mmCIF file with all atom_site columns, C-alpha atoms in Angstrom:
data_model
loop_
_atom_site.group_PDB
_atom_site.id
_atom_site.type_symbol
_atom_site.label_atom_id
_atom_site.label_alt_id
_atom_site.label_comp_id
_atom_site.label_asym_id
_atom_site.label_entity_id
_atom_site.label_seq_id
_atom_site.pdbx_PDB_ins_code
_atom_site.Cartn_x
_atom_site.Cartn_y
_atom_site.Cartn_z
_atom_site.occupancy
_atom_site.B_iso_or_equiv
_atom_site.pdbx_formal_charge
_atom_site.auth_seq_id
_atom_site.auth_comp_id
_atom_site.auth_asym_id
_atom_site.auth_atom_id
_atom_site.pdbx_PDB_model_num
ATOM 1   C CA . MET Q 1 1   ? 8.952   11.159  3.444   1.00 48.00 ? 114 MET Q CA 1
ATOM 2   C CA . LYS Q 1 2   ? 8.913   14.602  1.825   1.00 46.00 ? 115 LYS Q CA 1
ATOM 3   C CA . ASN Q 1 3   ? 5.954   15.227  -0.458  1.00 46.00 ? 116 ASN Q CA 1
ATOM 4   C CA . GLN Q 1 4   ? 6.054   17.483  -3.493  1.00 46.00 ? 117 GLN Q CA 1
ATOM 5   C CA . ASP Q 1 5   ? 3.085   19.223  -5.109  1.00 49.00 ? 118 ASP Q CA 1
ATOM 6   C CA . PRO Q 1 6   ? 0.679   16.498  -6.260  1.00 60.00 ? 119 PRO Q CA 1
ATOM 7   C CA . GLN Q 1 7   ? 0.486   15.635  -9.960  1.00 75.00 ? 120 GLN Q CA 1
ATOM 8   C CA . TYR Q 1 8   ? -2.961  14.056  -9.731  1.00 86.00 ? 121 TYR Q CA 1
ATOM 9   C CA . PRO Q 1 9   ? -6.247  14.758  -7.939  1.00 90.00 ? 122 PRO Q CA 1
ATOM 10  C CA . GLY Q 1 10  ? -6.120  11.272  -6.421  1.00 94.00 ? 123 GLY Q CA 1
ATOM 11  C CA . THR Q 1 11  ? -3.614  10.226  -3.771  1.00 96.00 ? 124 THR Q CA 1
ATOM 12  C CA . LEU Q 1 12  ? -1.355  7.188   -3.816  1.00 97.00 ? 125 LEU Q CA 1
ATOM 13  C CA . PHE Q 1 13  ? -1.039  5.701   -0.339  1.00 98.00 ? 126 PHE Q CA 1
ATOM 14  C CA . VAL Q 1 14  ? 1.581   3.166   0.658   1.00 97.00 ? 127 VAL Q CA 1
ATOM 15  C CA . PHE Q 1 15  ? 0.532   1.074   3.649   1.00 97.00 ? 128 PHE Q CA 1
ATOM 16  C CA . ALA Q 1 16  ? 3.265   -0.967  5.314   1.00 96.00 ? 129 ALA Q CA 1
ATOM 17  C CA . ALA Q 1 17  ? 3.368   -2.956  8.536   1.00 95.00 ? 130 ALA Q CA 1
ATOM 18  C CA . PRO Q 1 18  ? 5.025   -5.959  10.129  1.00 92.00 ? 131 PRO Q CA 1
ATOM 19  C CA . SER Q 1 19  ? 3.163   -9.250  9.839   1.00 86.00 ? 132 SER Q CA 1
ATOM 20  C CA . GLY Q 1 20  ? 0.499   -9.456  12.545  1.00 87.00 ? 133 GLY Q CA 1
ATOM 21  C CA . ALA Q 1 21  ? -0.013  -5.710  12.959  1.00 93.00 ? 134 ALA Q CA 1
ATOM 22  C CA . GLY Q 1 22  ? -3.491  -5.941  11.421  1.00 93.00 ? 135 GLY Q CA 1
ATOM 23  C CA . LYS Q 1 23  ? -2.857  -4.055  8.191   1.00 95.00 ? 136 LYS Q CA 1
ATOM 24  C CA . THR Q 1 24  ? -4.929  -6.337  5.967   1.00 91.00 ? 137 THR Q CA 1
ATOM 25  C CA . SER Q 1 25  ? -7.968  -6.184  8.266   1.00 95.00 ? 138 SER Q CA 1
ATOM 26  C CA . LEU Q 1 26  ? -7.702  -2.412  8.590   1.00 97.00 ? 139 LEU Q CA 1
ATOM 27  C CA . VAL Q 1 27  ? -7.434  -1.901  4.831   1.00 97.00 ? 140 VAL Q CA 1
ATOM 28  C CA . LYS Q 1 28  ? -10.435 -4.167  4.250   1.00 96.00 ? 141 LYS Q CA 1
ATOM 29  C CA . ALA Q 1 29  ? -12.508 -2.193  6.750   1.00 98.00 ? 142 ALA Q CA 1
ATOM 30  C CA . LEU Q 1 30  ? -11.343 1.115   5.280   1.00 98.00 ? 143 LEU Q CA 1
ATOM 31  C CA . LEU Q 1 31  ? -12.385 0.057   1.781   1.00 97.00 ? 144 LEU Q CA 1
ATOM 32  C CA . ALA Q 1 32  ? -15.786 -1.127  3.021   1.00 97.00 ? 145 ALA Q CA 1
ATOM 33  C CA . ASP Q 1 33  ? -16.527 2.216   4.645   1.00 94.00 ? 146 ASP Q CA 1
ATOM 34  C CA . THR Q 1 34  ? -14.869 4.691   2.247   1.00 97.00 ? 147 THR Q CA 1
ATOM 35  C CA . THR Q 1 35  ? -15.828 5.550   -1.319  1.00 96.00 ? 148 THR Q CA 1
ATOM 36  C CA . GLY Q 1 36  ? -13.391 6.536   -4.051  1.00 96.00 ? 149 GLY Q CA 1
ATOM 37  C CA . ILE Q 1 37  ? -10.509 4.373   -2.862  1.00 97.00 ? 150 ILE Q CA 1
ATOM 38  C CA . SER Q 1 38  ? -9.185  1.005   -4.007  1.00 96.00 ? 151 SER Q CA 1
ATOM 39  C CA . VAL Q 1 39  ? -6.263  -1.350  -3.525  1.00 95.00 ? 152 VAL Q CA 1
ATOM 40  C CA . SER Q 1 40  ? -3.822  -1.742  -6.393  1.00 95.00 ? 153 SER Q CA 1
ATOM 41  C CA . VAL Q 1 41  ? -3.823  -5.131  -8.141  1.00 94.00 ? 154 VAL Q CA 1
ATOM 42  C CA . SER Q 1 42  ? -0.256  -6.336  -8.623  1.00 93.00 ? 155 SER Q CA 1
ATOM 43  C CA . HIS Q 1 43  ? 1.274   -8.298  -11.489 1.00 96.00 ? 156 HIS Q CA 1
ATOM 44  C CA . THR Q 1 44  ? 2.792   -11.671 -10.662 1.00 96.00 ? 157 THR Q CA 1
ATOM 45  C CA . THR Q 1 45  ? 4.392   -14.609 -12.431 1.00 97.00 ? 158 THR Q CA 1
ATOM 46  C CA . ARG Q 1 46  ? 3.201   -17.187 -9.916  1.00 95.00 ? 159 ARG Q CA 1
ATOM 47  C CA . ALA Q 1 47  ? 0.501   -19.676 -10.867 1.00 94.00 ? 160 ALA Q CA 1
ATOM 48  C CA . MET Q 1 48  ? -3.117  -18.815 -10.224 1.00 95.00 ? 161 MET Q CA 1
ATOM 49  C CA . ARG Q 1 49  ? -4.516  -20.573 -7.159  1.00 91.00 ? 162 ARG Q CA 1
ATOM 50  C CA . PRO Q 1 50  ? -8.008  -22.096 -6.894  1.00 93.00 ? 163 PRO Q CA 1
ATOM 51  C CA . GLY Q 1 51  ? -10.611 -19.398 -6.416  1.00 94.00 ? 164 GLY Q CA 1
ATOM 52  C CA . GLU Q 1 52  ? -8.400  -16.573 -7.676  1.00 94.00 ? 165 GLU Q CA 1
ATOM 53  C CA . GLN Q 1 53  ? -9.397  -14.407 -10.633 1.00 96.00 ? 166 GLN Q CA 1
ATOM 54  C CA . ASP Q 1 54  ? -7.112  -12.693 -13.105 1.00 96.00 ? 167 ASP Q CA 1
ATOM 55  C CA . GLY Q 1 55  ? -7.377  -8.928  -12.790 1.00 93.00 ? 168 GLY Q CA 1
ATOM 56  C CA . ILE Q 1 56  ? -8.990  -9.119  -9.356  1.00 91.00 ? 169 ILE Q CA 1
ATOM 57  C CA . ASP Q 1 57  ? -6.517  -10.942 -7.130  1.00 91.00 ? 170 ASP Q CA 1
ATOM 58  C CA . TYR Q 1 58  ? -3.509  -10.400 -9.418  1.00 94.00 ? 171 TYR Q CA 1
ATOM 59  C CA . HIS Q 1 59  ? -2.674  -9.752  -13.028 1.00 96.00 ? 172 HIS Q CA 1
ATOM 60  C CA . PHE Q 1 60  ? -1.155  -13.133 -13.883 1.00 97.00 ? 173 PHE Q CA 1
ATOM 61  C CA . VAL Q 1 61  ? 1.608   -12.985 -16.523 1.00 97.00 ? 174 VAL Q CA 1
ATOM 62  C CA . ASP Q 1 62  ? 4.482   -15.218 -17.562 1.00 96.00 ? 175 ASP Q CA 1
ATOM 63  C CA . ILE Q 1 63  ? 8.124   -14.418 -16.874 1.00 96.00 ? 176 ILE Q CA 1
ATOM 64  C CA . PRO Q 1 64  ? 8.980   -13.089 -20.385 1.00 97.00 ? 177 PRO Q CA 1
ATOM 65  C CA . VAL Q 1 65  ? 6.065   -10.622 -20.197 1.00 97.00 ? 178 VAL Q CA 1
ATOM 66  C CA . PHE Q 1 66  ? 7.078   -9.528  -16.703 1.00 97.00 ? 179 PHE Q CA 1
ATOM 67  C CA . GLU Q 1 67  ? 10.714  -9.058  -17.688 1.00 96.00 ? 180 GLU Q CA 1
ATOM 68  C CA . LYS Q 1 68  ? 9.638   -7.060  -20.743 1.00 97.00 ? 181 LYS Q CA 1
ATOM 69  C CA . MET Q 1 69  ? 7.613   -4.762  -18.473 1.00 97.00 ? 182 MET Q CA 1
ATOM 70  C CA . VAL Q 1 70  ? 10.647  -4.334  -16.217 1.00 96.00 ? 183 VAL Q CA 1
ATOM 71  C CA . GLY Q 1 71  ? 12.738  -3.370  -19.239 1.00 97.00 ? 184 GLY Q CA 1
ATOM 72  C CA . GLU Q 1 72  ? 10.110  -0.827  -20.256 1.00 96.00 ? 185 GLU Q CA 1
ATOM 73  C CA . HIS Q 1 73  ? 10.111  0.678   -16.731 1.00 93.00 ? 186 HIS Q CA 1
ATOM 74  C CA . ALA Q 1 74  ? 6.425   -0.194  -16.468 1.00 95.00 ? 187 ALA Q CA 1
ATOM 75  C CA . PHE Q 1 75  ? 6.538   -0.870  -12.729 1.00 95.00 ? 188 PHE Q CA 1
ATOM 76  C CA . LEU Q 1 76  ? 6.552   1.571   -9.840  1.00 94.00 ? 189 LEU Q CA 1
ATOM 77  C CA . GLU Q 1 77  ? 8.162   -1.197  -7.825  1.00 94.00 ? 190 GLU Q CA 1
ATOM 78  C CA . HIS Q 1 78  ? 8.906   -4.859  -8.333  1.00 94.00 ? 191 HIS Q CA 1
ATOM 79  C CA . ALA Q 1 79  ? 10.600  -7.672  -6.473  1.00 91.00 ? 192 ALA Q CA 1
ATOM 80  C CA . ARG Q 1 80  ? 11.415  -11.343 -6.679  1.00 89.00 ? 193 ARG Q CA 1
ATOM 81  C CA . VAL Q 1 81  ? 10.006  -13.471 -3.869  1.00 83.00 ? 194 VAL Q CA 1
ATOM 82  C CA . PHE Q 1 82  ? 11.460  -16.971 -3.978  1.00 78.00 ? 195 PHE Q CA 1
ATOM 83  C CA . ASP Q 1 83  ? 10.856  -18.108 -7.588  1.00 87.00 ? 196 ASP Q CA 1
ATOM 84  C CA . ASN Q 1 84  ? 8.128   -15.593 -8.466  1.00 93.00 ? 197 ASN Q CA 1
ATOM 85  C CA . TYR Q 1 85  ? 8.066   -11.957 -9.466  1.00 95.00 ? 198 TYR Q CA 1
ATOM 86  C CA . TYR Q 1 86  ? 5.658   -9.298  -8.210  1.00 94.00 ? 199 TYR Q CA 1
ATOM 87  C CA . GLY Q 1 87  ? 5.220   -5.739  -9.436  1.00 95.00 ? 200 GLY Q CA 1
ATOM 88  C CA . THR Q 1 88  ? 2.974   -2.667  -9.352  1.00 95.00 ? 201 THR Q CA 1
ATOM 89  C CA . SER Q 1 89  ? 1.994   -1.203  -12.735 1.00 93.00 ? 202 SER Q CA 1
ATOM 90  C CA . ARG Q 1 90  ? 2.787   2.488   -13.038 1.00 94.00 ? 203 ARG Q CA 1
ATOM 91  C CA . THR Q 1 91  ? 0.236   3.083   -15.819 1.00 93.00 ? 204 THR Q CA 1
ATOM 92  C CA . GLY Q 1 92  ? -2.574  1.430   -13.901 1.00 90.00 ? 205 GLY Q CA 1
ATOM 93  C CA . ILE Q 1 93  ? -1.909  3.571   -10.830 1.00 94.00 ? 206 ILE Q CA 1
ATOM 94  C CA . GLU Q 1 94  ? -1.601  6.813   -12.796 1.00 94.00 ? 207 GLU Q CA 1
ATOM 95  C CA . GLN Q 1 95  ? -4.873  6.196   -14.639 1.00 94.00 ? 208 GLN Q CA 1
ATOM 96  C CA . GLN Q 1 96  ? -6.781  5.788   -11.386 1.00 94.00 ? 209 GLN Q CA 1
ATOM 97  C CA . LEU Q 1 97  ? -5.146  8.825   -9.786  1.00 95.00 ? 210 LEU Q CA 1
ATOM 98  C CA . ALA Q 1 98  ? -5.945  10.952  -12.842 1.00 93.00 ? 211 ALA Q CA 1
ATOM 99  C CA . LEU Q 1 99  ? -9.624  10.065  -12.392 1.00 93.00 ? 212 LEU Q CA 1
ATOM 100 C CA . GLY Q 1 100 ? -9.548  11.346  -8.818  1.00 92.00 ? 213 GLY Q CA 1
ATOM 101 C CA . MET Q 1 101 ? -9.403  7.894   -7.257  1.00 95.00 ? 214 MET Q CA 1
ATOM 102 C CA . ASP Q 1 102 ? -7.253  7.230   -4.225  1.00 97.00 ? 215 ASP Q CA 1
ATOM 103 C CA . VAL Q 1 103 ? -5.149  4.070   -4.419  1.00 97.00 ? 216 VAL Q CA 1
ATOM 104 C CA . ILE Q 1 104 ? -3.565  1.955   -1.697  1.00 98.00 ? 217 ILE Q CA 1
ATOM 105 C CA . LEU Q 1 105 ? -0.412  -0.097  -2.174  1.00 96.00 ? 218 LEU Q CA 1
ATOM 106 C CA . GLU Q 1 106 ? 0.190   -2.782  0.455   1.00 93.00 ? 219 GLU Q CA 1
ATOM 107 C CA . ILE Q 1 107 ? 3.938   -3.267  0.212   1.00 92.00 ? 220 ILE Q CA 1
ATOM 108 C CA . ASP Q 1 108 ? 6.986   -3.366  2.473   1.00 91.00 ? 221 ASP Q CA 1
ATOM 109 C CA . TRP Q 1 109 ? 9.361   -0.519  3.251   1.00 93.00 ? 222 TRP Q CA 1
ATOM 110 C CA . GLN Q 1 110 ? 11.712  -1.531  0.443   1.00 92.00 ? 223 GLN Q CA 1
ATOM 111 C CA . GLY Q 1 111 ? 8.903   -1.329  -2.097  1.00 92.00 ? 224 GLY Q CA 1
ATOM 112 C CA . ALA Q 1 112 ? 7.875   1.997   -0.586  1.00 94.00 ? 225 ALA Q CA 1
ATOM 113 C CA . ARG Q 1 113 ? 11.348  3.357   -1.254  1.00 94.00 ? 226 ARG Q CA 1
ATOM 114 C CA . GLN Q 1 114 ? 11.107  2.331   -4.907  1.00 92.00 ? 227 GLN Q CA 1
ATOM 115 C CA . VAL Q 1 115 ? 7.701   3.981   -5.274  1.00 95.00 ? 228 VAL Q CA 1
ATOM 116 C CA . ARG Q 1 116 ? 8.846   7.252   -3.694  1.00 93.00 ? 229 ARG Q CA 1
ATOM 117 C CA . LYS Q 1 117 ? 11.695  7.544   -6.183  1.00 92.00 ? 230 LYS Q CA 1
ATOM 118 C CA . VAL Q 1 118 ? 9.193   7.532   -9.050  1.00 90.00 ? 231 VAL Q CA 1
ATOM 119 C CA . MET Q 1 119 ? 6.288   9.294   -7.335  1.00 93.00 ? 232 MET Q CA 1
ATOM 120 C CA . PRO Q 1 120 ? 7.630   11.398  -4.439  1.00 93.00 ? 233 PRO Q CA 1
ATOM 121 C CA . GLU Q 1 121 ? 4.134   12.748  -3.719  1.00 93.00 ? 234 GLU Q CA 1
ATOM 122 C CA . THR Q 1 122 ? 3.148   9.311   -2.413  1.00 96.00 ? 235 THR Q CA 1
ATOM 123 C CA . VAL Q 1 123 ? 1.795   9.312   1.148   1.00 97.00 ? 236 VAL Q CA 1
ATOM 124 C CA . GLY Q 1 124 ? 3.282   6.655   3.411   1.00 98.00 ? 237 GLY Q CA 1
ATOM 125 C CA . VAL Q 1 125 ? 1.376   5.127   6.321   1.00 98.00 ? 238 VAL Q CA 1
ATOM 126 C CA . PHE Q 1 126 ? 3.068   2.699   8.699   1.00 98.00 ? 239 PHE Q CA 1
ATOM 127 C CA . ILE Q 1 127 ? 0.949   0.531   10.997  1.00 97.00 ? 240 ILE Q CA 1
ATOM 128 C CA . LEU Q 1 128 ? 2.510   -0.666  14.233  1.00 96.00 ? 241 LEU Q CA 1
ATOM 129 C CA . PRO Q 1 129 ? 1.361   -3.128  16.890  1.00 94.00 ? 242 PRO Q CA 1
ATOM 130 C CA . PRO Q 1 130 ? 1.129   -1.666  20.416  1.00 93.00 ? 243 PRO Q CA 1
ATOM 131 C CA . SER Q 1 131 ? 3.863   -3.966  21.766  1.00 93.00 ? 244 SER Q CA 1
ATOM 132 C CA . ARG Q 1 132 ? 5.964   -7.014  21.017  1.00 91.00 ? 245 ARG Q CA 1
ATOM 133 C CA . GLU Q 1 133 ? 3.796   -8.998  23.404  1.00 91.00 ? 246 GLU Q CA 1
ATOM 134 C CA . ALA Q 1 134 ? 0.604   -8.021  21.568  1.00 90.00 ? 247 ALA Q CA 1
ATOM 135 C CA . LEU Q 1 135 ? 2.182   -8.872  18.217  1.00 89.00 ? 248 LEU Q CA 1
ATOM 136 C CA . GLU Q 1 136 ? 3.274   -12.324 19.396  1.00 89.00 ? 249 GLU Q CA 1
ATOM 137 C CA . LEU Q 1 137 ? -0.184  -12.957 20.835  1.00 89.00 ? 250 LEU Q CA 1
ATOM 138 C CA . ARG Q 1 138 ? -1.773  -12.104 17.492  1.00 83.00 ? 251 ARG Q CA 1
ATOM 139 C CA . LEU Q 1 139 ? 0.617   -14.328 15.571  1.00 85.00 ? 252 LEU Q CA 1
ATOM 140 C CA . ARG Q 1 140 ? -0.063  -17.231 17.911  1.00 86.00 ? 253 ARG Q CA 1
ATOM 141 C CA . GLY Q 1 141 ? -3.784  -16.553 17.707  1.00 82.00 ? 254 GLY Q CA 1
ATOM 142 C CA . ARG Q 1 142 ? -3.763  -17.465 14.038  1.00 75.00 ? 255 ARG Q CA 1
ATOM 143 C CA . GLY Q 1 143 ? -3.103  -21.050 15.007  1.00 72.00 ? 256 GLY Q CA 1
ATOM 144 C CA . THR Q 1 144 ? -1.447  -21.808 11.679  1.00 75.00 ? 257 THR Q CA 1
ATOM 145 C CA . ASP Q 1 145 ? 2.265   -21.186 12.280  1.00 77.00 ? 258 ASP Q CA 1
ATOM 146 C CA . SER Q 1 146 ? 4.912   -23.327 13.934  1.00 84.00 ? 259 SER Q CA 1
ATOM 147 C CA . GLU Q 1 147 ? 7.152   -22.006 16.722  1.00 86.00 ? 260 GLU Q CA 1
ATOM 148 C CA . GLU Q 1 148 ? 9.956   -21.625 14.190  1.00 88.00 ? 261 GLU Q CA 1
ATOM 149 C CA . ILE Q 1 149 ? 7.807   -19.526 11.856  1.00 86.00 ? 262 ILE Q CA 1
ATOM 150 C CA . ILE Q 1 150 ? 6.507   -17.382 14.729  1.00 88.00 ? 263 ILE Q CA 1
ATOM 151 C CA . ALA Q 1 151 ? 10.070  -16.719 15.897  1.00 89.00 ? 264 ALA Q CA 1
ATOM 152 C CA . ARG Q 1 152 ? 11.074  -15.749 12.354  1.00 87.00 ? 265 ARG Q CA 1
ATOM 153 C CA . ARG Q 1 153 ? 8.064   -13.456 11.972  1.00 85.00 ? 266 ARG Q CA 1
ATOM 154 C CA . MET Q 1 154 ? 8.936   -11.751 15.262  1.00 92.00 ? 267 MET Q CA 1
ATOM 155 C CA . ARG Q 1 155 ? 12.493  -11.123 14.044  1.00 91.00 ? 268 ARG Q CA 1
ATOM 156 C CA . ASP Q 1 156 ? 11.227  -9.857  10.716  1.00 89.00 ? 269 ASP Q CA 1
ATOM 157 C CA . ALA Q 1 157 ? 8.711   -7.605  12.496  1.00 91.00 ? 270 ALA Q CA 1
ATOM 158 C CA . GLN Q 1 158 ? 11.454  -5.922  14.487  1.00 92.00 ? 271 GLN Q CA 1
ATOM 159 C CA . SER Q 1 159 ? 13.471  -5.287  11.335  1.00 92.00 ? 272 SER Q CA 1
ATOM 160 C CA . GLU Q 1 160 ? 10.438  -4.037  9.406   1.00 93.00 ? 273 GLU Q CA 1
ATOM 161 C CA . SER Q 1 161 ? 9.272   -1.777  12.243  1.00 95.00 ? 274 SER Q CA 1
ATOM 162 C CA . SER Q 1 162 ? 12.667  -0.058  12.428  1.00 95.00 ? 275 SER Q CA 1
ATOM 163 C CA . HIS Q 1 163 ? 11.756  1.752   9.187   1.00 96.00 ? 276 HIS Q CA 1
ATOM 164 C CA . TYR Q 1 164 ? 8.606   3.407   10.556  1.00 97.00 ? 277 TYR Q CA 1
ATOM 165 C CA . ASP Q 1 165 ? 10.267  6.830   10.502  1.00 97.00 ? 278 ASP Q CA 1
ATOM 166 C CA . GLU Q 1 166 ? 10.531  6.755   6.694   1.00 97.00 ? 279 GLU Q CA 1
ATOM 167 C CA . PHE Q 1 167 ? 6.752   7.239   6.450   1.00 97.00 ? 280 PHE Q CA 1
ATOM 168 C CA . ASP Q 1 168 ? 4.498   10.282  6.744   1.00 97.00 ? 281 ASP Q CA 1
ATOM 169 C CA . PHE Q 1 169 ? 2.027   8.828   9.225   1.00 98.00 ? 282 PHE Q CA 1
ATOM 170 C CA . VAL Q 1 170 ? 2.196   6.193   11.933  1.00 98.00 ? 283 VAL Q CA 1
ATOM 171 C CA . VAL Q 1 171 ? -0.910  4.425   13.224  1.00 98.00 ? 284 VAL Q CA 1
ATOM 172 C CA . VAL Q 1 172 ? -0.677  2.180   16.279  1.00 97.00 ? 285 VAL Q CA 1
ATOM 173 C CA . ASN Q 1 173 ? -3.213  -0.616  16.029  1.00 97.00 ? 286 ASN Q CA 1
ATOM 174 C CA . ASP Q 1 174 ? -3.996  -1.095  19.710  1.00 96.00 ? 287 ASP Q CA 1
ATOM 175 C CA . ASP Q 1 175 ? -7.760  -0.614  19.455  1.00 96.00 ? 288 ASP Q CA 1
ATOM 176 C CA . PHE Q 1 176 ? -9.030  -1.588  15.986  1.00 97.00 ? 289 PHE Q CA 1
ATOM 177 C CA . ASP Q 1 177 ? -11.825 1.020   15.777  1.00 98.00 ? 290 ASP Q CA 1
ATOM 178 C CA . THR Q 1 178 ? -9.485  3.802   16.863  1.00 98.00 ? 291 THR Q CA 1
ATOM 179 C CA . ALA Q 1 179 ? -6.846  2.775   14.324  1.00 98.00 ? 292 ALA Q CA 1
ATOM 180 C CA . LEU Q 1 180 ? -9.480  2.621   11.584  1.00 98.00 ? 293 LEU Q CA 1
ATOM 181 C CA . ALA Q 1 181 ? -10.742 6.099   12.484  1.00 98.00 ? 294 ALA Q CA 1
ATOM 182 C CA . GLU Q 1 182 ? -7.192  7.418   12.274  1.00 98.00 ? 295 GLU Q CA 1
ATOM 183 C CA . LEU Q 1 183 ? -6.717  5.909   8.803   1.00 98.00 ? 296 LEU Q CA 1
ATOM 184 C CA . LYS Q 1 184 ? -9.996  7.496   7.666   1.00 98.00 ? 297 LYS Q CA 1
ATOM 185 C CA . ALA Q 1 185 ? -8.795  10.846  9.013   1.00 98.00 ? 298 ALA Q CA 1
ATOM 186 C CA . ILE Q 1 186 ? -5.571  10.577  7.000   1.00 98.00 ? 299 ILE Q CA 1
ATOM 187 C CA . VAL Q 1 187 ? -7.509  9.866   3.799   1.00 97.00 ? 300 VAL Q CA 1
ATOM 188 C CA . THR Q 1 188 ? -9.989  12.683  4.500   1.00 97.00 ? 301 THR Q CA 1
ATOM 189 C CA . CYS Q 1 189 ? -7.191  15.149  5.206   1.00 95.00 ? 302 CYS Q CA 1
ATOM 190 C CA . ARG Q 1 190 ? -5.498  14.376  1.892   1.00 94.00 ? 303 ARG Q CA 1
ATOM 191 C CA . ARG Q 1 191 ? -8.773  14.869  0.035   1.00 94.00 ? 304 ARG Q CA 1
ATOM 192 C CA . GLN Q 1 192 ? -9.083  18.425  1.320   1.00 94.00 ? 305 GLN Q CA 1
ATOM 193 C CA . ARG Q 1 193 ? -5.813  19.631  -0.182  1.00 91.00 ? 306 ARG Q CA 1
ATOM 194 C CA . LEU Q 1 194 ? -6.044  22.454  -2.691  1.00 90.00 ? 307 LEU Q CA 1
ATOM 195 C CA . ALA Q 1 195 ? -5.237  20.511  -5.861  1.00 86.00 ? 308 ALA Q CA 1
ATOM 196 C CA . ALA Q 1 196 ? -7.847  17.851  -5.130  1.00 89.00 ? 309 ALA Q CA 1
ATOM 197 C CA . GLN Q 1 197 ? -10.575 20.311  -4.139  1.00 92.00 ? 310 GLN Q CA 1
ATOM 198 C CA . ARG Q 1 198 ? -9.899  22.515  -7.157  1.00 91.00 ? 311 ARG Q CA 1
ATOM 199 C CA . TRP Q 1 199 ? -10.293 19.497  -9.441  1.00 92.00 ? 312 TRP Q CA 1
ATOM 200 C CA . ARG Q 1 200 ? -13.286 18.028  -7.604  1.00 91.00 ? 313 ARG Q CA 1
ATOM 201 C CA . HIS Q 1 201 ? -15.227 21.309  -7.444  1.00 94.00 ? 314 HIS Q CA 1
ATOM 202 C CA . ALA Q 1 202 ? -14.117 22.890  -10.717 1.00 94.00 ? 315 ALA Q CA 1
ATOM 203 C CA . LYS Q 1 203 ? -17.652 23.636  -11.939 1.00 96.00 ? 316 LYS Q CA 1
ATOM 204 C CA . MET Q 1 204 ? -18.787 24.997  -8.591  1.00 97.00 ? 317 MET Q CA 1
ATOM 205 C CA . LEU Q 1 205 ? -15.731 27.235  -8.287  1.00 97.00 ? 318 LEU Q CA 1
ATOM 206 C CA . LYS Q 1 206 ? -16.183 28.528  -11.831 1.00 96.00 ? 319 LYS Q CA 1
ATOM 207 C CA . ALA Q 1 207 ? -19.821 29.442  -11.143 1.00 97.00 ? 320 ALA Q CA 1
ATOM 208 C CA . LEU Q 1 208 ? -19.043 30.864  -7.707  1.00 97.00 ? 321 LEU Q CA 1
ATOM 209 C CA . LEU Q 1 209 ? -16.269 33.109  -8.965  1.00 97.00 ? 322 LEU Q CA 1
ATOM 210 C CA . ALA Q 1 210 ? -17.864 34.153  -12.255 1.00 92.00 ? 323 ALA Q CA 1
#
């Protein structure tokens, strides 16, 4: 992924991984221990489930509204999954980035491709399991999937993982704490780039160089 000069002080991160690699747990831990970063809330046409809240879990909209947003090019990326639509609002992301916030998108490699076409400065992070054996062990450890579903997830994981080289960074989640530290380092590194530091320390720089 080739990055251009950033348009915003905040950074848009795309996190992708095969099912079972531990992406969700890593992102949750990263958010708990890092300020100034959030996960994007997607739009969806599926029904709200018990316990979910509009604007927190998803932005719940009907199909005509979603299709209107597609026609207005309001999404950075969108896809149909079975009978429901999902999409990432471009305006919502840009507003957060303009405020200096970093934003994480948890999407697959196909969604990442769509996002990069619109915002080529996006930083891609791919999370891999240490081995096929470790991945299968994790999937079985959930205790919720049948043999058929586990076999399908393993096939999907191989296909998904083959796109790791389309991303800027690769983190292997062998040891959770090590993988988390590596994700923090990626975020910290991006925050030190010139455009971000110039924006963040504008008053200090003005006084220092006066």
